[in-house]
PDB file of C-alpha atoms in Angstrom:
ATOM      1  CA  UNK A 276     104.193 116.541  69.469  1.00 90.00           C
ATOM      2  CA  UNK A 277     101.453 117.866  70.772  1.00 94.00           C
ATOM      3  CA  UNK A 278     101.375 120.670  73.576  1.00 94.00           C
ATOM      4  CA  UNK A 279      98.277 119.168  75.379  1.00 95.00           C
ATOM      5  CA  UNK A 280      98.452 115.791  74.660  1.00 97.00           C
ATOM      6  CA  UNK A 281      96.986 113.032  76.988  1.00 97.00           C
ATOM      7  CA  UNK A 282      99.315 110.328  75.983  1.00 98.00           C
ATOM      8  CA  UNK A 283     103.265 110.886  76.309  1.00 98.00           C
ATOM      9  CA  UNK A 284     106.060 108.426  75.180  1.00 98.00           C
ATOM     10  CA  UNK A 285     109.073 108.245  76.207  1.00 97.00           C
ATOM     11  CA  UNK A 286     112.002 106.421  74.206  1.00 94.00           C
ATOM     12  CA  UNK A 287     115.772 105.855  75.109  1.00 92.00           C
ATOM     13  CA  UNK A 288     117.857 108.144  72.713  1.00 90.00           C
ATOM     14  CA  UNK A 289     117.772 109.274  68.696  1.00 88.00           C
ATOM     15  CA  UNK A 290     118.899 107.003  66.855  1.00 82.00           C
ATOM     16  CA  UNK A 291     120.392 107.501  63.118  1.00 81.00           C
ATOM     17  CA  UNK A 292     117.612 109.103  61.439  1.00 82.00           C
ATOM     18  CA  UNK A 293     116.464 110.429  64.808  1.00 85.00           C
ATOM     19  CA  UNK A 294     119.798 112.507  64.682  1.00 81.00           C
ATOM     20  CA  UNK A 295     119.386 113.223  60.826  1.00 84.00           C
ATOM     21  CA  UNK A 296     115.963 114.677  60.907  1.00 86.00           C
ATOM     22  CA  UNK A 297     115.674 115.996  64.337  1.00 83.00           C
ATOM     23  CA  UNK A 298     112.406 114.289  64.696  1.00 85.00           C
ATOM     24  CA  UNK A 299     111.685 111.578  67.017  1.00 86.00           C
ATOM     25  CA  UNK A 300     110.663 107.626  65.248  1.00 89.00           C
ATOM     26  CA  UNK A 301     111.382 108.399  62.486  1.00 87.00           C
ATOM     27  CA  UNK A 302     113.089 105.039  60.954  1.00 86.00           C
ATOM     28  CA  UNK A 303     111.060 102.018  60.447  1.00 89.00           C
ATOM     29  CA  UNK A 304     110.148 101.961  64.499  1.00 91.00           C
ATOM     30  CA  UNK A 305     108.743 105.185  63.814  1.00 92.00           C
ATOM     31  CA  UNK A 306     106.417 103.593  61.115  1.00 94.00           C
ATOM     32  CA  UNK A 307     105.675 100.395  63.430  1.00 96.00           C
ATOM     33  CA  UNK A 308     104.477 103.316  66.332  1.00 97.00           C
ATOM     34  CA  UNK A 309     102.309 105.190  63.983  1.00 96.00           C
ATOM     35  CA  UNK A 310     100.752 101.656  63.449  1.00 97.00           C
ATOM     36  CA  UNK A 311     100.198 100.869  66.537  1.00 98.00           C
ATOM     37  CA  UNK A 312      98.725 104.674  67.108  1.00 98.00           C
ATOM     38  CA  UNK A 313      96.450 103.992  64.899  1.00 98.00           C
ATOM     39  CA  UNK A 314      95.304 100.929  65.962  1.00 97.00           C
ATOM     40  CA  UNK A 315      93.888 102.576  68.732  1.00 97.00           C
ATOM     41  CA  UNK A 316      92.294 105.750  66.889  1.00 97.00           C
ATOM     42  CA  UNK A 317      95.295 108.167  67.235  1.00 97.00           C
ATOM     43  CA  UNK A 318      97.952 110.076  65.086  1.00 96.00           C
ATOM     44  CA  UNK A 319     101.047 111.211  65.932  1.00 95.00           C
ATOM     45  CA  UNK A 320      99.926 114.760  66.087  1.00 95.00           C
ATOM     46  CA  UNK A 321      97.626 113.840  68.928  1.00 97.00           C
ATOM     47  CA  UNK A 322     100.707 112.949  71.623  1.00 98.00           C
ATOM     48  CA  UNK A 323     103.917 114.098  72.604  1.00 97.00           C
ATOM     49  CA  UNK A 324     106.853 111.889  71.982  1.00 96.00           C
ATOM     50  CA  UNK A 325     110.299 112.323  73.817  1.00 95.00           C
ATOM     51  CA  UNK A 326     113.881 110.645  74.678  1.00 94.00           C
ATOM     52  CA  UNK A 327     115.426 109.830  78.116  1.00 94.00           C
ATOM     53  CA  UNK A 328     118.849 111.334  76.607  1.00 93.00           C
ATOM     54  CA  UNK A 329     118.481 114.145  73.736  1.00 89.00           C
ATOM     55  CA  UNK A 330     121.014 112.872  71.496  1.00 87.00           C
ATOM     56  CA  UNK A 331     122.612 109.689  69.593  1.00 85.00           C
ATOM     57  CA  UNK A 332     125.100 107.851  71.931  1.00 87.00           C
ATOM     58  CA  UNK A 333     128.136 107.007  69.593  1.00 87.00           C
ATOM     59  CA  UNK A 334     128.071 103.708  68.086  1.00 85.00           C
ATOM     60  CA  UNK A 335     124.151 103.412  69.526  1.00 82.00           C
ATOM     61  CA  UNK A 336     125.390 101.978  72.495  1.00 88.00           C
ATOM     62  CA  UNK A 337     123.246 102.216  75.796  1.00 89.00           C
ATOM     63  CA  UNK A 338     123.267 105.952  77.305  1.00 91.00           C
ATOM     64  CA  UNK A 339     125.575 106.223  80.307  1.00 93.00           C
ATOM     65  CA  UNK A 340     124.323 106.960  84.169  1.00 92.00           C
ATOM     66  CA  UNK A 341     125.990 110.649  83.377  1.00 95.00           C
ATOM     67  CA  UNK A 342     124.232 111.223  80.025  1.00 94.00           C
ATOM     68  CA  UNK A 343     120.904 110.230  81.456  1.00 94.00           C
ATOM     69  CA  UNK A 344     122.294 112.732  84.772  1.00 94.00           C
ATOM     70  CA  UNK A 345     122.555 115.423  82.085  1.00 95.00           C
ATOM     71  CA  UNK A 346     119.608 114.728  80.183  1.00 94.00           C
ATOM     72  CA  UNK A 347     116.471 113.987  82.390  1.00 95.00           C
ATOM     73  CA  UNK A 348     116.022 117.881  83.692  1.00 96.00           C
ATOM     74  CA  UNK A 349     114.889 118.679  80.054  1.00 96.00           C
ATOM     75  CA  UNK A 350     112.705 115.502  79.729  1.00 96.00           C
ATOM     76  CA  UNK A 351     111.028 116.421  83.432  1.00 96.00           C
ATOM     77  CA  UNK A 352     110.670 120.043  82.251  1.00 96.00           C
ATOM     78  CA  UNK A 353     108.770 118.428  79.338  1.00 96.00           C
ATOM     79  CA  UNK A 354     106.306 116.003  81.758  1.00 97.00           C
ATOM     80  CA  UNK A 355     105.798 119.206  83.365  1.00 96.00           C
ATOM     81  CA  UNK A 356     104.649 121.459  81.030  1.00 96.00           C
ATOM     82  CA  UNK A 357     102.961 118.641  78.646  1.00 97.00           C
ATOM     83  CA  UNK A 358     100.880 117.377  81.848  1.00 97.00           C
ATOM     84  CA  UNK A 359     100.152 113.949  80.285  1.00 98.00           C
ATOM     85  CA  UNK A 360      97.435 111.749  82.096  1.00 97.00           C
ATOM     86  CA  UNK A 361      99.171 108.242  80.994  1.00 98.00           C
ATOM     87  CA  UNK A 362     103.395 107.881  80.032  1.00 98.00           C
ATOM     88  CA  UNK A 363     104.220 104.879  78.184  1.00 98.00           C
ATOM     89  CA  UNK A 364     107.590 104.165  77.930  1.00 98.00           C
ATOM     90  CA  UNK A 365     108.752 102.495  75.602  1.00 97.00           C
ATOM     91  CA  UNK A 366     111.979  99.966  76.418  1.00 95.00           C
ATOM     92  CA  UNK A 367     114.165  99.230  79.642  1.00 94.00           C
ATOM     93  CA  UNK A 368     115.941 102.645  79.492  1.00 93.00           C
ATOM     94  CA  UNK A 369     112.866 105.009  79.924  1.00 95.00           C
ATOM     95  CA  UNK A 370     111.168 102.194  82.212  1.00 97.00           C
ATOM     96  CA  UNK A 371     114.058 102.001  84.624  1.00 95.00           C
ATOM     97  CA  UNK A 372     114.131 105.468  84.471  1.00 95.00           C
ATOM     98  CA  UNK A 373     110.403 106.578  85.334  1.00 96.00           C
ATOM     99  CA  UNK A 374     109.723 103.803  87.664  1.00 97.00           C
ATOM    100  CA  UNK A 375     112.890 105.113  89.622  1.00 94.00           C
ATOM    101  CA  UNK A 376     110.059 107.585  91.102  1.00 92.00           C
ATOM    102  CA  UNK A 377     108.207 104.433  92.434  1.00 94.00           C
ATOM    103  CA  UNK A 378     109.153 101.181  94.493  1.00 92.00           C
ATOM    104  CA  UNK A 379     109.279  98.992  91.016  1.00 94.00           C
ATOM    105  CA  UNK A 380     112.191  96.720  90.493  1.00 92.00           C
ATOM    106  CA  UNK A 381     112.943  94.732  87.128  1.00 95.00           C
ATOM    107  CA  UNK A 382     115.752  92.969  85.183  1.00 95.00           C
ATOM    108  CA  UNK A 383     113.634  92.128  82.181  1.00 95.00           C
ATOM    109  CA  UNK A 384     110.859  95.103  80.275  1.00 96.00           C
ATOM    110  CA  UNK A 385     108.605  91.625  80.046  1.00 96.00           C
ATOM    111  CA  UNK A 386     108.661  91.240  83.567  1.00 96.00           C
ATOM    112  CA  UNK A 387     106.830  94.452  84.040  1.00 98.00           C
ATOM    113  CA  UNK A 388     105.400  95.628  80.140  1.00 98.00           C
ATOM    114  CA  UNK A 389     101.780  96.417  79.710  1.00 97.00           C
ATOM    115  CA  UNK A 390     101.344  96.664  83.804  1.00 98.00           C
ATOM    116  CA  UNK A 391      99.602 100.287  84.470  1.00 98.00           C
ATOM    117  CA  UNK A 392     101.199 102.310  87.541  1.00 98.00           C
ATOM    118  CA  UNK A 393      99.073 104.865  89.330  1.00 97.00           C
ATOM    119  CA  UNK A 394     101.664 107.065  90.382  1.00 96.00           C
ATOM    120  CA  UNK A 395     101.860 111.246  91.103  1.00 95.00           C
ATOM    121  CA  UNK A 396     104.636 112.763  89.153  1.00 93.00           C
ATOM    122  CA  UNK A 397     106.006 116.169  89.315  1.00 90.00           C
ATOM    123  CA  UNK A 398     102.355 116.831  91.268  1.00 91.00           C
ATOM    124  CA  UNK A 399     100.015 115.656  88.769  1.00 94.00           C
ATOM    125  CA  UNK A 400      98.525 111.580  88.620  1.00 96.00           C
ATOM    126  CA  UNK A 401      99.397 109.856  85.697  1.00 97.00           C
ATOM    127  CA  UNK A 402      99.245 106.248  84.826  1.00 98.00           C
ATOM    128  CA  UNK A 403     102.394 105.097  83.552  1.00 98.00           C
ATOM    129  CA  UNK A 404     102.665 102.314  81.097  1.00 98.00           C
ATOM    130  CA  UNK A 405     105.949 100.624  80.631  1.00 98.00           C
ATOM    131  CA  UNK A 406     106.268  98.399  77.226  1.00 98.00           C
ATOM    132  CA  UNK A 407     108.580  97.218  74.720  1.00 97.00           C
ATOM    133  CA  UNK A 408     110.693  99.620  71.802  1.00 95.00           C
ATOM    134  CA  UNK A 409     109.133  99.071  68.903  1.00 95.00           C
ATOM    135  CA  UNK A 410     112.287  98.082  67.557  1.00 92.00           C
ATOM    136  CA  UNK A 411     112.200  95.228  69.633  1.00 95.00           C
ATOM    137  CA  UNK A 412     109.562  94.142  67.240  1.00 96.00           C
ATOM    138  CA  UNK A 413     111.285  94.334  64.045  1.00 94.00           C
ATOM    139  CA  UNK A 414     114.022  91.852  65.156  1.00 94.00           C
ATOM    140  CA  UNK A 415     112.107  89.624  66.757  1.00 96.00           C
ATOM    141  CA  UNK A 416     108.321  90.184  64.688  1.00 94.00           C
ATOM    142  CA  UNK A 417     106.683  87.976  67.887  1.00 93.00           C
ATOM    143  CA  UNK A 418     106.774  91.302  69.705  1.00 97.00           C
ATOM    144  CA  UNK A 419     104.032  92.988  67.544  1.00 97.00           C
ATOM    145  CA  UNK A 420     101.527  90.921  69.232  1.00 97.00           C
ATOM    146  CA  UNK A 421     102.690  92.036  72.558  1.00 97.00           C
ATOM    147  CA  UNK A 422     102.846  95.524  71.394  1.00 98.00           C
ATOM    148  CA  UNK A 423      99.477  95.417  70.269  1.00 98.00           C
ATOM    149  CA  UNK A 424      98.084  93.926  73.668  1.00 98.00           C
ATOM    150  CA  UNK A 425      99.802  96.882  75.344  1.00 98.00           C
ATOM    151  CA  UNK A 426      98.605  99.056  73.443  1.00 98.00           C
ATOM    152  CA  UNK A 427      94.763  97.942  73.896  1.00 98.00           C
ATOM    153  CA  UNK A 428      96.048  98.518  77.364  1.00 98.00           C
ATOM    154  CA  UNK A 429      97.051 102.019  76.552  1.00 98.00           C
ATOM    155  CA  UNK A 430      93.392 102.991  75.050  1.00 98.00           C
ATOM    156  CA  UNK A 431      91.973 101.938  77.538  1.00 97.00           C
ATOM    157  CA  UNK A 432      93.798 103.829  80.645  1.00 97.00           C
ATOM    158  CA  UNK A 433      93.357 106.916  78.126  1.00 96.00           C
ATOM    159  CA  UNK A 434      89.205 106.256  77.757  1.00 94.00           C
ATOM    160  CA  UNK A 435      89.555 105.657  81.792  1.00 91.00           C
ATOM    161  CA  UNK A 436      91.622 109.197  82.081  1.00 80.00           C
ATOM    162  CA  UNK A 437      88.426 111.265  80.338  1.00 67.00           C
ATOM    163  CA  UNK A 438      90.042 110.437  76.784  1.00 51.00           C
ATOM    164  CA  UNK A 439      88.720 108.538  74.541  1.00 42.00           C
ATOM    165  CA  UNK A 440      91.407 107.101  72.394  1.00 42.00           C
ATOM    166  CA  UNK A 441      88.908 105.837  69.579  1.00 38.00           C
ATOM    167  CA  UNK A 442      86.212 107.729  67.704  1.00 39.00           C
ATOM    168  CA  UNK A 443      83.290 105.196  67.227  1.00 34.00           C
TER     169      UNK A 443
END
């Protein structure tokens, strides 16, 4: 993604293709999130797109506490250096993960998704904006409308950061 991009996601792990091609959303979440990029005026050239753990846990499962342990100094290094103004991460893994820097508690990503969190991280303020996977949407296809609201949500904390998300 991009080096000085505004707007940073933040997903769980590669999955199959992720693995394959060495490229982040790739598969047919990949092609839902450029969708929903574009719904708000962006490309995937214009953010930064990362994982919680850099590579495919066998079988998919969920990443373990000691893959994340092993993991998250390379995704912090990233937040660092990338300097985004708003995070949105996408799923329970990378929201559990992030908010672990603030007092948030959840059991459910619906409990908190589309709910914007001030926070400073690493030094710099940055809005954080937890949502669902895409994925989420393409087994159960009532979760594009949700994704859609939080994205709307997402333009607009970029357009309130100094970015405007949409060229009109």
């Amino acid at each position: 993604g991009s080096l000085h991009a505004d707007l940073m996601f933040i997903g769980e792990a590669p999955g199959k293709q992720e693995d394959l091609t060495g490229r982040p959303f790739v598969g047919r979440a990949g092609k839902l999130l450029d969708s929903l990029l574009a719904g708000i005026g962006l490309s995937r050239d214009e953010v930064f797109i990362a994982n919680i753990v850099k590579h495919r846990p066998p079988g998919n499962r969920d990443p373990r506490d000691e893959e994340v342990r092993a993991c998250t100094p390379y995704l912090e290094e990233q937040i660092r250096l990338i300097g985004p103004k708003v995070i949105v991460m996408l799923g329970r893994h990378s929201s559990r993960y992030i908010l672990s820097f603030l007092p948030v508690e959840f059991d459910r990503i619906t409990e908190i998704r589309g709910t914007v969190y001030p926070a400073l991280l690493f030094g710099r303020p940055v809005r954080l904006i937890p949502t669902l996977h895409p994925a989420a949407a393409l087994y159960s296809p009532a979760y594009r409308a949700t994704l859609e609201e939080d994205f709307r949500v997402i333009e607009r904390e970029l357009a309130g950061a100094g970015k405007t998300a949409r060229e009109d």
